[in-house]
CSV table of C-alpha atoms and ligand atoms in Angstrom, one decimal:
chain,number,residue,atom,x,y,z
A,1,UNK,CA,11.8,-21.2,-13.7
A,2,UNK,CA,11.3,-17.5,-14.9
A,3,UNK,CA,10.0,-15.2,-12.4
A,4,UNK,CA,7.0,-12.9,-13.0
A,5,UNK,CA,5.7,-9.5,-11.5
A,6,UNK,CA,2.7,-9.8,-9.3
A,7,UNK,CA,0.5,-6.3,-8.9
A,8,UNK,CA,-2.2,-6.3,-6.4
A,9,UNK,CA,-4.3,-3.3,-6.0
A,10,UNK,CA,-7.3,-2.2,-4.2
A,11,UNK,CA,-9.4,0.0,-1.7
A,12,UNK,CA,-8.0,0.4,1.7
A,13,UNK,CA,-8.0,-2.3,4.3
A,14,UNK,CA,-8.9,-5.2,1.7
A,15,UNK,CA,-6.4,-7.2,3.3
A,16,UNK,CA,-4.1,-6.6,0.4
A,17,UNK,CA,-0.6,-6.8,2.4
A,18,UNK,CA,-1.5,-9.9,4.2
A,19,UNK,CA,-2.0,-11.8,1.1
A,20,UNK,CA,0.5,-10.3,-0.7
A,21,UNK,CA,3.2,-11.1,1.9
A,22,UNK,CA,2.0,-14.6,1.9
A,23,UNK,CA,2.3,-15.2,-1.7
A,24,UNK,CA,5.7,-13.6,-1.8
A,25,UNK,CA,6.7,-15.8,1.1
A,26,UNK,CA,5.2,-18.7,-1.1
A,27,UNK,CA,7.2,-18.0,-4.2
A,28,UNK,CA,10.7,-16.8,-2.9
A,29,UNK,CA,10.0,-13.3,-4.1
A,30,UNK,CA,10.1,-9.9,-2.6
A,31,UNK,CA,7.3,-8.0,-1.1
A,32,UNK,CA,7.1,-4.6,-1.5
A,33,UNK,CA,4.1,-2.3,0.4
A,34,UNK,CA,3.9,1.0,-1.9
A,35,UNK,CA,1.5,2.2,0.7
A,36,UNK,CA,4.3,2.6,3.2
A,37,UNK,CA,6.0,4.9,1.1
A,38,UNK,CA,3.2,7.1,0.8
A,39,UNK,CA,2.6,6.8,4.7
A,40,UNK,CA,6.3,7.8,5.6
A,41,UNK,CA,6.4,10.7,3.7
A,42,UNK,CA,3.2,11.6,5.4
A,43,UNK,CA,4.9,10.9,8.4
A,44,UNK,CA,7.8,13.4,7.3
A,45,UNK,CA,5.3,15.9,6.8
A,46,UNK,CA,3.4,15.7,9.9
A,47,UNK,CA,7.0,15.3,12.2
A,48,UNK,CA,8.2,19.0,10.0
A,49,UNK,CA,5.0,20.9,10.7
A,50,UNK,CA,4.4,21.1,7.1
A,51,UNK,CA,1.0,19.2,8.2
A,52,UNK,CA,-0.5,20.8,11.4
A,53,UNK,CA,-4.1,20.5,12.8
A,54,UNK,CA,-5.8,21.4,9.3
A,55,UNK,CA,-3.0,23.1,7.3
A,56,UNK,CA,-0.9,21.5,4.9
A,57,UNK,CA,1.8,23.2,3.0
A,58,UNK,CA,2.3,21.2,0.1
A,59,UNK,CA,4.6,23.6,-1.4
A,60,UNK,CA,7.0,23.0,1.3
A,61,UNK,CA,6.5,19.3,1.0
A,62,UNK,CA,7.3,19.4,-2.6
A,63,UNK,CA,10.4,21.5,-2.2
A,64,UNK,CA,11.8,19.2,0.8
A,65,UNK,CA,11.0,15.7,-1.4
A,66,UNK,CA,14.7,15.4,-2.1
A,67,UNK,CA,15.7,15.6,1.8
A,68,UNK,CA,13.8,12.6,2.0
A,69,UNK,CA,15.3,9.4,2.1
A,70,UNK,CA,12.7,6.4,1.9
A,71,UNK,CA,13.9,2.6,2.0
A,72,UNK,CA,12.9,-0.7,3.2
A,73,UNK,CA,15.3,-2.9,5.4
A,74,UNK,CA,14.7,-6.6,5.7
A,75,UNK,CA,14.0,-7.7,9.3
A,76,UNK,CA,15.2,-11.3,9.7
A,77,UNK,CA,13.4,-11.8,12.9
A,78,UNK,CA,10.1,-11.1,11.3
A,79,UNK,CA,10.5,-12.2,7.8
A,80,UNK,CA,9.6,-8.9,5.7
A,81,UNK,CA,11.2,-5.9,5.3
A,82,UNK,CA,10.5,-2.7,7.6
A,83,UNK,CA,9.9,1.1,6.3
A,84,UNK,CA,12.5,3.4,6.9
A,85,UNK,CA,12.9,7.1,6.8
A,86,UNK,CA,16.0,9.0,6.9
A,87,UNK,CA,17.6,6.1,8.5
A,88,UNK,CA,15.1,5.8,11.1
A,89,UNK,CA,12.8,2.6,11.6
A,90,UNK,CA,9.2,4.2,11.0
A,91,UNK,CA,7.5,0.8,10.7
A,92,UNK,CA,5.0,1.4,13.7
A,93,UNK,CA,4.6,4.8,13.4
A,94,UNK,CA,3.3,5.5,9.9
A,95,UNK,CA,0.3,3.3,10.8
A,96,UNK,CA,-1.5,5.4,12.9
A,97,UNK,CA,-5.2,6.7,12.1
A,98,UNK,CA,-3.3,10.2,12.3
A,99,UNK,CA,-1.2,9.5,9.4
A,100,UNK,CA,-4.1,7.4,7.7
A,101,UNK,CA,-6.0,10.6,7.9
A,102,UNK,CA,-3.7,12.5,5.9
A,103,UNK,CA,-2.1,10.3,3.4
A,104,UNK,CA,-4.4,10.4,0.4
A,105,UNK,CA,-4.0,14.1,0.2
A,106,UNK,CA,-0.1,13.4,0.1
A,107,UNK,CA,-0.7,10.9,-2.7
A,108,UNK,CA,-2.4,13.4,-4.9
A,109,UNK,CA,0.4,15.1,-5.2
A,110,UNK,CA,2.0,14.4,-8.8
A,111,UNK,CA,5.7,15.2,-7.3
A,112,UNK,CA,5.4,12.8,-4.8
A,113,UNK,CA,3.8,9.9,-6.8
A,114,UNK,CA,6.7,10.5,-9.5
A,115,UNK,CA,9.5,10.0,-7.0
A,116,UNK,CA,7.7,7.1,-5.4
A,117,UNK,CA,7.2,5.2,-8.4
A,118,UNK,CA,10.1,5.7,-9.8
A,119,UNK,CA,11.7,4.0,-6.7
A,120,UNK,CA,8.9,1.1,-7.2
A,121,UNK,CA,9.9,0.6,-10.2
A,122,UNK,CA,13.7,0.0,-9.6
A,123,UNK,CA,12.7,-2.2,-7.0
A,124,UNK,CA,10.6,-4.4,-9.6
A,125,UNK,CA,13.3,-4.3,-12.3
A,126,UNK,CA,14.4,-7.8,-11.7
A,127,UNK,CA,10.9,-9.3,-11.3
A,128,UNK,CA,10.1,-11.8,-8.6
A,129,UNK,CA,8.1,-9.4,-6.9
A,130,UNK,CA,4.8,-8.7,-5.4
A,131,UNK,CA,3.6,-5.2,-5.1
A,132,UNK,CA,0.5,-4.0,-3.5
A,133,UNK,CA,-1.1,-0.4,-3.8
A,134,UNK,CA,-3.5,1.5,-5.6
A,135,UNK,CA,-1.9,2.1,-8.8
A,136,UNK,CA,0.4,-1.0,-9.5
A,137,UNK,CA,-1.5,-2.7,-12.2
A,138,UNK,CA,-2.0,0.4,-14.3
A,139,UNK,CA,0.9,2.6,-13.7
A,140,UNK,CA,4.0,1.3,-11.9
A,141,UNK,CA,3.8,-2.3,-13.9
A,142,UNK,CA,1.2,-2.0,-16.4
A,143,UNK,CA,3.0,-5.1,-18.1
A,144,UNK,CA,2.7,-7.3,-14.9
A,145,UNK,CA,2.2,-10.7,-15.8
A,146,UNK,CA,-0.8,-11.1,-13.1
A,147,UNK,CA,-2.7,-8.3,-11.5
A,148,UNK,CA,-5.3,-8.9,-8.9
A,149,UNK,CA,-7.9,-6.3,-7.7
A,150,UNK,CA,-9.1,-6.7,-4.3
A,151,UNK,CA,-12.3,-5.4,-2.7
A,152,UNK,CA,-14.9,-5.8,0.1
A,153,UNK,CA,-17.3,-4.1,1.5
A,154,UNK,CA,-16.4,-0.8,3.4
A,155,UNK,CA,-17.8,-2.3,6.7
A,156,UNK,CA,-15.9,-5.7,6.6
A,157,UNK,CA,-13.2,-3.4,6.0
A,158,UNK,CA,-13.6,-1.2,8.5
A,159,UNK,CA,-14.1,-3.7,11.1
A,160,UNK,CA,-10.8,-5.4,10.1
A,161,UNK,CA,-9.0,-2.0,10.4
A,162,UNK,CA,-10.7,-1.1,13.5
A,163,UNK,CA,-9.8,-4.9,15.2
A,164,UNK,CA,-5.8,-4.0,14.2
A,165,UNK,CA,-5.7,-0.6,15.3
A,166,UNK,CA,-7.0,-2.4,18.9
A,167,UNK,CA,-4.5,-4.5,19.0
A,168,UNK,CA,-1.7,-1.9,18.4
A,169,UNK,CA,-3.4,-0.1,21.5
A,170,UNK,CA,-4.5,3.0,19.5
A,171,UNK,CA,-7.2,4.7,21.1
A,172,UNK,CA,-10.0,4.8,18.3
A,173,UNK,CA,-13.7,4.4,17.4
A,174,UNK,CA,-15.0,2.3,14.8
A,175,UNK,CA,-17.1,5.1,13.4
A,176,UNK,CA,-13.9,7.0,12.8
A,177,UNK,CA,-12.1,4.2,11.4
A,178,UNK,CA,-15.0,3.7,8.8
A,179,UNK,CA,-15.0,7.5,8.1
A,180,UNK,CA,-11.3,6.9,7.2
A,181,UNK,CA,-11.7,4.4,5.0
A,182,UNK,CA,-14.6,5.8,2.8
A,183,UNK,CA,-12.7,9.1,2.5
A,184,UNK,CA,-9.5,7.3,1.4
A,185,UNK,CA,-11.7,5.3,-1.0
A,186,UNK,CA,-13.1,8.4,-2.5
A,187,UNK,CA,-9.8,10.5,-2.8
A,188,UNK,CA,-8.1,7.9,-3.8
A,189,UNK,CA,-10.6,6.5,-6.7
A,190,UNK,CA,-11.3,10.1,-8.0
A,191,UNK,CA,-7.7,11.7,-7.8
A,192,UNK,CA,-6.6,13.2,-11.3
A,193,UNK,CA,-3.4,11.1,-11.5
A,194,UNK,CA,-3.2,8.1,-11.1
A,195,UNK,CA,-6.7,7.0,-9.5
A,196,UNK,CA,-7.4,3.7,-8.0
A,197,UNK,CA,-9.2,1.4,-10.6
A,198,UNK,CA,-9.1,-2.0,-11.9
A,199,UNK,CA,-6.7,-2.5,-14.5
A,200,UNK,CA,-8.4,-4.2,-18.0
A,201,UNK,CA,-6.6,-7.5,-17.6
A,202,UNK,CA,-6.5,-7.7,-13.2
A,203,UNK,CA,-8.5,-10.4,-11.6
A,204,UNK,CA,-11.2,-9.0,-9.0
A,205,UNK,CA,-11.2,-10.8,-5.9
A,206,UNK,CA,-14.1,-9.9,-3.5
A,207,UNK,CA,-12.9,-11.2,0.2
A,208,UNK,CA,-15.6,-10.2,2.0
A,209,UNK,CA,-16.4,-13.8,3.1
A,210,UNK,CA,-13.3,-15.4,2.2
A,211,UNK,CA,-10.7,-16.7,5.0
A,212,UNK,CA,-7.5,-15.9,4.8
A,213,UNK,CA,-6.3,-19.6,3.9
A,214,UNK,CA,-8.9,-19.4,1.2
A,215,UNK,CA,-7.9,-16.5,-0.2
A,216,UNK,CA,-4.5,-17.3,-0.3
A,217,UNK,CA,-5.2,-20.4,-1.8
A,218,UNK,CA,-6.9,-18.9,-4.8
A,219,UNK,CA,-4.1,-16.2,-5.4
A,220,UNK,CA,-1.5,-19.0,-5.4
A,221,UNK,CA,-3.3,-21.0,-7.9
A,222,UNK,CA,-3.3,-18.2,-10.4
A,223,UNK,CA,0.4,-17.5,-9.7
A,224,UNK,CA,1.6,-21.1,-10.1
A,225,UNK,CA,-0.6,-21.2,-13.1
A,226,UNK,CA,0.9,-18.3,-14.7
A,227,UNK,CA,4.5,-19.2,-13.8
A,228,UNK,CA,4.4,-22.8,-14.8
A,229,UNK,CA,3.2,-21.4,-18.2
A,230,UNK,CA,6.5,-19.3,-18.4
B,1,LIG,O1,-3.4,-0.4,4.3
B,1,LIG,P1,-4.2,0.3,3.6
B,1,LIG,O2,-5.0,-0.1,2.3
B,1,LIG,O3,-5.0,1.2,4.4
B,1,LIG,O4,-3.4,1.5,3.0
B,1,LIG,P2,-2.2,1.8,2.3
B,1,LIG,O5,-1.8,0.6,1.0
B,1,LIG,O6,-1.1,1.7,3.4
B,1,LIG,O7,-2.0,2.9,1.2
B,1,LIG,C1,-2.1,4.3,2.0
B,1,LIG,C2,-2.8,5.2,1.3
B,1,LIG,O8,-1.3,5.2,0.3
B,1,LIG,C3,-3.6,5.0,0.6
B,1,LIG,O9,-4.8,5.3,0.7
B,1,LIG,C4,-3.7,5.9,-0.8
B,1,LIG,O10,-4.0,7.0,-0.9
B,1,LIG,C5,-2.0,6.0,-1.3
B,1,LIG,N1,-1.4,5.2,-2.0
B,1,LIG,C6,-1.1,5.2,-3.6
B,1,LIG,O11,-1.4,6.7,-3.7
B,1,LIG,N2,-0.6,4.4,-4.1
B,1,LIG,C7,-0.3,3.3,-3.9
B,1,LIG,N3,0.4,2.9,-4.9
B,1,LIG,C8,-0.2,2.9,-2.7
B,1,LIG,C9,-0.9,3.7,-1.6
């Protein structure tokens, strides 16, 4: 059976990565979390004094881009790929609220996007990939055979993310998380380069009241239908 490309876009914390991982597993496809790549660039900037307190040296980050090696390495024990930054596993460190508070400013920079979009397109060259992000169906793979656009209310999303951060023992408040979700939504959907928007041919899924199983079944059914027609 021919392999296809599946693009999943949407606002922050809409559960894209959970369902993308489930789909990739069920189909035997590769899962790529494009947001992890923007998070890794942000972490680099934080670790190297390019971002500190309320200062962000955009020019320095652009000048440093060719020093960044960002790649995924499959971890057999957990069944998915983890993010590496210059050879170091940063899968845990890129998920903090501090990184979330800067990542959308980093993702606005065209030079950063150009570099990461190129890598994402290389990873999807052979198809058989499920990639989630903000511009996958519009910019990275405009020809993807199947595109989803995930939505849910800001409160539902902030509650989910808050729970995740508490499980990681992060010291954050629900209000901080909600504020971050709302501010990233605004920056991501109004930036000049590749703003978050629903591709014309994307299927919109509001998962505010869908269980994880119901959501997976829904997307999986669409995927089977498209793949069987190939
Ligand atoms: O997991 P969550 O939905 O919170 O976000 P993420 O997928 O980890 O993405 C983090 C941030 O990276 C987003 O808020 C965007 O600013 C940026 N991003 C992007 O601009 N383009 C993508 N394809 C993926 C992420």
